[in-house]
mmCIF file of C-alpha atoms and ligand atoms in Angstrom:
data_model
loop_
_atom_site.group_PDB
_atom_site.id
_atom_site.type_symbol
_atom_site.label_atom_id
_atom_site.label_comp_id
_atom_site.label_asym_id
_atom_site.label_seq_id
_atom_site.Cartn_x
_atom_site.Cartn_y
_atom_site.Cartn_z
ATOM 1 C CA MET L 1 20.872 -1.505 -15.392
ATOM 2 C CA LYS L 2 18.619 -1.188 -12.063
ATOM 3 C CA ILE L 3 15.348 0.868 -12.163
ATOM 4 C CA LEU L 4 13.939 1.099 -9.132
ATOM 5 C CA VAL L 5 9.959 1.987 -8.836
ATOM 6 C CA ILE L 6 8.938 3.788 -5.846
ATOM 7 C CA ASN L 7 4.788 3.718 -4.887
ATOM 8 C CA GLY L 8 3.420 6.012 -2.011
ATOM 9 C CA PRO L 9 0.804 5.478 0.048
ATOM 10 C CA ASN L 10 -2.465 3.685 -0.570
ATOM 11 C CA LEU L 11 -1.132 2.302 -3.852
ATOM 12 C CA ASN L 12 -0.995 -0.668 -2.256
ATOM 13 C CA MET L 13 -5.137 -0.873 -2.027
ATOM 14 C CA LEU L 14 -5.589 -0.654 -5.176
ATOM 15 C CA HIS L 15 -7.923 -3.191 -6.231
ATOM 16 C CA LEU L 16 -10.493 -0.746 -3.097
ATOM 17 C CA ARG L 17 -9.551 2.108 -5.478
ATOM 18 C CA THR L 18 -12.303 3.297 -8.429
ATOM 19 C CA THR L 19 -11.521 1.546 -11.441
ATOM 20 C CA GLU L 20 -12.517 4.858 -13.265
ATOM 21 C CA HIS L 21 -8.865 6.686 -12.078
ATOM 22 C CA TYR L 22 -7.011 3.720 -11.161
ATOM 23 C CA GLY L 23 -7.754 0.903 -13.809
ATOM 24 C CA ASN L 24 -8.781 -2.716 -12.406
ATOM 25 C CA LYS L 25 -5.428 -3.936 -11.519
ATOM 26 C CA SER L 26 -4.462 -4.705 -8.154
ATOM 27 C CA TYR L 27 -1.627 -3.993 -6.391
ATOM 28 C CA GLU L 28 -0.345 -7.583 -6.473
ATOM 29 C CA GLN L 29 -0.649 -7.617 -10.137
ATOM 30 C CA LEU L 30 0.354 -4.280 -11.343
ATOM 31 C CA VAL L 31 4.099 -5.713 -9.198
ATOM 32 C CA LYS L 32 3.804 -8.731 -11.560
ATOM 33 C CA LEU L 33 3.332 -6.741 -14.770
ATOM 34 C CA LEU L 34 6.733 -4.680 -14.356
ATOM 35 C CA LYS L 35 8.496 -7.628 -13.112
ATOM 36 C CA THR L 36 7.142 -9.171 -16.134
ATOM 37 C CA TRP L 37 8.084 -6.201 -18.352
ATOM 38 C CA GLY L 38 11.853 -5.890 -16.603
ATOM 39 C CA ARG L 39 12.640 -9.547 -17.444
ATOM 40 C CA LYS L 40 11.480 -9.295 -21.251
ATOM 41 C CA LYS L 41 13.678 -6.278 -21.283
ATOM 42 C CA GLU L 42 16.418 -7.895 -19.624
ATOM 43 C CA VAL L 43 16.318 -4.960 -17.136
ATOM 44 C CA GLU L 44 16.282 -5.400 -13.201
ATOM 45 C CA VAL L 45 13.182 -3.829 -11.938
ATOM 46 C CA GLU L 46 12.514 -3.323 -8.129
ATOM 47 C CA VAL L 47 9.220 -2.005 -6.730
ATOM 48 C CA PHE L 48 8.785 -0.704 -3.371
ATOM 49 C CA GLN L 49 5.775 0.539 -1.420
ATOM 50 C CA SER L 50 5.441 2.506 1.576
ATOM 51 C CA ASN L 51 2.580 4.082 3.479
ATOM 52 C CA HIS L 52 5.145 6.399 5.308
ATOM 53 C CA GLU L 53 6.832 9.534 3.696
ATOM 54 C CA GLY L 54 10.255 8.913 5.828
ATOM 55 C CA GLU L 55 10.355 5.336 4.655
ATOM 56 C CA ILE L 56 10.295 6.272 0.867
ATOM 57 C CA ILE L 57 12.735 8.979 1.591
ATOM 58 C CA ASP L 58 14.973 6.589 3.091
ATOM 59 C CA ARG L 59 14.799 3.929 0.288
ATOM 60 C CA ILE L 60 15.059 7.488 -2.128
ATOM 61 C CA HIS L 61 18.866 8.087 -0.032
ATOM 62 C CA ARG L 62 20.500 4.448 -0.866
ATOM 63 C CA LEU L 63 20.939 5.458 -4.496
ATOM 64 C CA ASP L 64 21.046 1.827 -5.349
ATOM 65 C CA TYR L 65 19.447 2.311 -8.651
ATOM 66 C CA ASP L 66 20.074 3.305 -11.884
ATOM 67 C CA ALA L 67 17.436 5.047 -12.613
ATOM 68 C CA LEU L 68 14.057 6.100 -10.703
ATOM 69 C CA VAL L 69 10.275 5.981 -10.986
ATOM 70 C CA ILE L 70 8.313 7.020 -8.728
ATOM 71 C CA ASN L 71 4.389 7.411 -8.015
ATOM 72 C CA PRO L 72 4.376 9.563 -4.766
ATOM 73 C CA GLY L 73 0.194 9.044 -4.604
ATOM 74 C CA ALA L 74 -1.143 11.885 -2.596
ATOM 75 C CA PHE L 75 2.415 13.114 -1.420
ATOM 76 C CA THR L 76 3.092 14.390 -4.596
ATOM 77 C CA HIS L 77 0.506 17.670 -3.945
ATOM 78 C CA TYR L 78 2.453 18.161 -0.529
ATOM 79 C CA SER L 79 5.482 16.220 0.409
ATOM 80 C CA TYR L 80 8.415 19.258 0.503
ATOM 81 C CA ALA L 81 10.304 16.611 2.382
ATOM 82 C CA ILE L 82 10.185 13.633 -0.582
ATOM 83 C CA ARG L 83 11.062 16.340 -3.093
ATOM 84 C CA ASP L 84 13.933 17.776 -1.477
ATOM 85 C CA ALA L 85 15.211 13.461 -1.463
ATOM 86 C CA LEU L 86 14.424 13.244 -5.047
ATOM 87 C CA GLU L 87 16.735 16.751 -5.653
ATOM 88 C CA LEU L 88 19.525 15.180 -4.330
ATOM 89 C CA VAL L 89 19.616 12.380 -7.145
ATOM 90 C CA ASP L 90 21.577 12.803 -10.126
ATOM 91 C CA LYS L 91 19.916 10.020 -11.407
ATOM 92 C CA PRO L 92 16.843 9.905 -14.877
ATOM 93 C CA LYS L 93 13.726 10.628 -12.471
ATOM 94 C CA ILE L 94 10.180 10.059 -14.550
ATOM 95 C CA GLU L 95 7.052 10.766 -11.595
ATOM 96 C CA VAL L 96 4.042 8.585 -12.621
ATOM 97 C CA HIS L 97 0.437 8.405 -11.994
ATOM 98 C CA LEU L 98 -1.969 5.689 -12.719
ATOM 99 C CA SER L 99 -4.432 8.781 -13.291
ATOM 100 C CA ASN L 100 -4.492 12.085 -14.866
ATOM 101 C CA ILE L 101 -4.050 14.544 -12.329
ATOM 102 C CA HIS L 102 -5.040 17.287 -14.029
ATOM 103 C CA SER L 103 -8.481 16.333 -14.717
ATOM 104 C CA ARG L 104 -9.437 15.727 -10.944
ATOM 105 C CA GLU L 105 -10.101 17.698 -7.816
ATOM 106 C CA ASP L 106 -7.982 20.737 -8.180
ATOM 107 C CA PHE L 107 -5.309 20.146 -5.155
ATOM 108 C CA ARG L 108 -4.297 17.190 -7.376
ATOM 109 C CA LYS L 109 -3.135 19.382 -10.353
ATOM 110 C CA VAL L 110 0.023 20.995 -8.391
ATOM 111 C CA SER L 111 2.613 18.506 -7.692
ATOM 112 C CA ILE L 112 5.395 19.415 -5.620
ATOM 113 C CA THR L 113 7.490 16.369 -7.005
ATOM 114 C CA ALA L 114 7.136 16.913 -10.398
ATOM 115 C CA GLN L 115 9.806 19.488 -10.591
ATOM 116 C CA THR L 116 12.462 17.664 -9.784
ATOM 117 C CA CYS L 117 11.894 14.621 -12.052
ATOM 118 C CA GLU L 118 12.785 14.532 -15.957
ATOM 119 C CA GLY L 119 9.270 14.325 -16.749
ATOM 120 C CA VAL L 120 5.719 13.159 -15.538
ATOM 121 C CA ILE L 121 3.558 10.483 -17.410
ATOM 122 C CA SER L 122 -0.318 10.935 -15.603
ATOM 123 C CA GLY L 123 -3.478 8.964 -16.899
ATOM 124 C CA PHE L 124 -2.478 6.096 -18.740
ATOM 125 C CA LYS L 125 -3.285 3.587 -15.164
ATOM 126 C CA GLU L 126 -0.670 0.886 -15.478
ATOM 127 C CA TYR L 127 0.733 2.103 -18.852
ATOM 128 C CA SER L 128 2.214 5.544 -16.824
ATOM 129 C CA TYR L 129 4.683 2.985 -15.588
ATOM 130 C CA ILE L 130 5.548 1.152 -18.640
ATOM 131 C CA LEU L 131 5.612 3.976 -20.928
ATOM 132 C CA ALA L 132 7.837 5.623 -18.360
ATOM 133 C CA LEU L 133 10.602 2.643 -18.317
ATOM 134 C CA GLU L 134 10.401 2.284 -21.881
ATOM 135 C CA TYR L 135 11.944 6.086 -21.802
ATOM 136 C CA ILE L 136 14.119 5.217 -19.476
ATOM 137 C CA VAL L 137 15.420 2.588 -21.246
ATOM 138 C CA GLU L 138 15.554 3.682 -24.779
ATOM 139 C CA LYS L 139 17.245 7.454 -23.475
ATOM 140 C CA TYR L 140 19.662 5.832 -21.230
ATOM 141 C CA GLY L 141 19.491 1.667 -21.283
ATOM 142 C CA SER L 142 22.901 1.447 -22.787
ATOM 143 C CA GLY L 143 24.298 3.824 -20.347
ATOM 144 C CA GLU L 144 26.532 5.848 -22.282
ATOM 145 C CA ARG L 145 24.226 8.830 -22.092
ATOM 146 C CA MET L 146 23.465 8.245 -17.914
ATOM 147 C CA PRO L 147 24.240 11.628 -16.362
HETATM 148 C C1 DQA W 201 -1.867 9.158 -7.578
HETATM 149 C C2 DQA W 201 -2.909 10.351 -7.574
HETATM 150 C C3 DQA W 201 -2.618 10.993 -6.538
HETATM 151 O O1 DQA W 201 -3.692 12.198 -6.683
HETATM 152 C C4 DQA W 201 -3.665 10.109 -5.564
HETATM 153 O O2 DQA W 201 -3.607 10.519 -4.270
HETATM 154 C C5 DQA W 201 -3.351 8.336 -5.254
HETATM 155 C C6 DQA W 201 -2.659 7.916 -6.599
HETATM 156 C C7 DQA W 201 -2.080 8.214 -9.476
HETATM 157 O O3 DQA W 201 -1.593 7.275 -9.189
HETATM 158 O O4 DQA W 201 -2.991 8.624 -9.689
HETATM 159 O O5 DQA W 201 -2.778 7.940 -4.608
HETATM 160 O O6 DQA W 201 -0.456 8.756 -7.614
#
């Protein structure tokens, strides 16, 4: 099973963002955590990051994965284009956020992209990703229940 993790804009700069919202891991540490988790569970985890909407859409379109975990960053709140790309993917998809988007500014409370995902995990810092990965492997790992 291959799970693709997509991270949107500014997540590569985690070391400069507020620890209150985003935790204290750098982006490199976050990637390492996800890769280490994958090796332990014998699941291939690819992590892709881009600050560009079109690159994120192109990566979604490649469809070379069995499941998707996506943190669209600020695109969450306004990208109809990423939303439409996600809608084309007939595979398990989970949206994740490091911060609790519901406890922050009003503009963050709306997710345009979440409507296309099975669920959203928000507010658990780096554990949001681990929870999403665990869920995908638990529910779809055997391949039997893959849609
Ligand atoms: C974020 C939340 C977004 O509102 C913000 O723009 C981000 C990160 C999160 O992981 O908490 O860049 O997606």
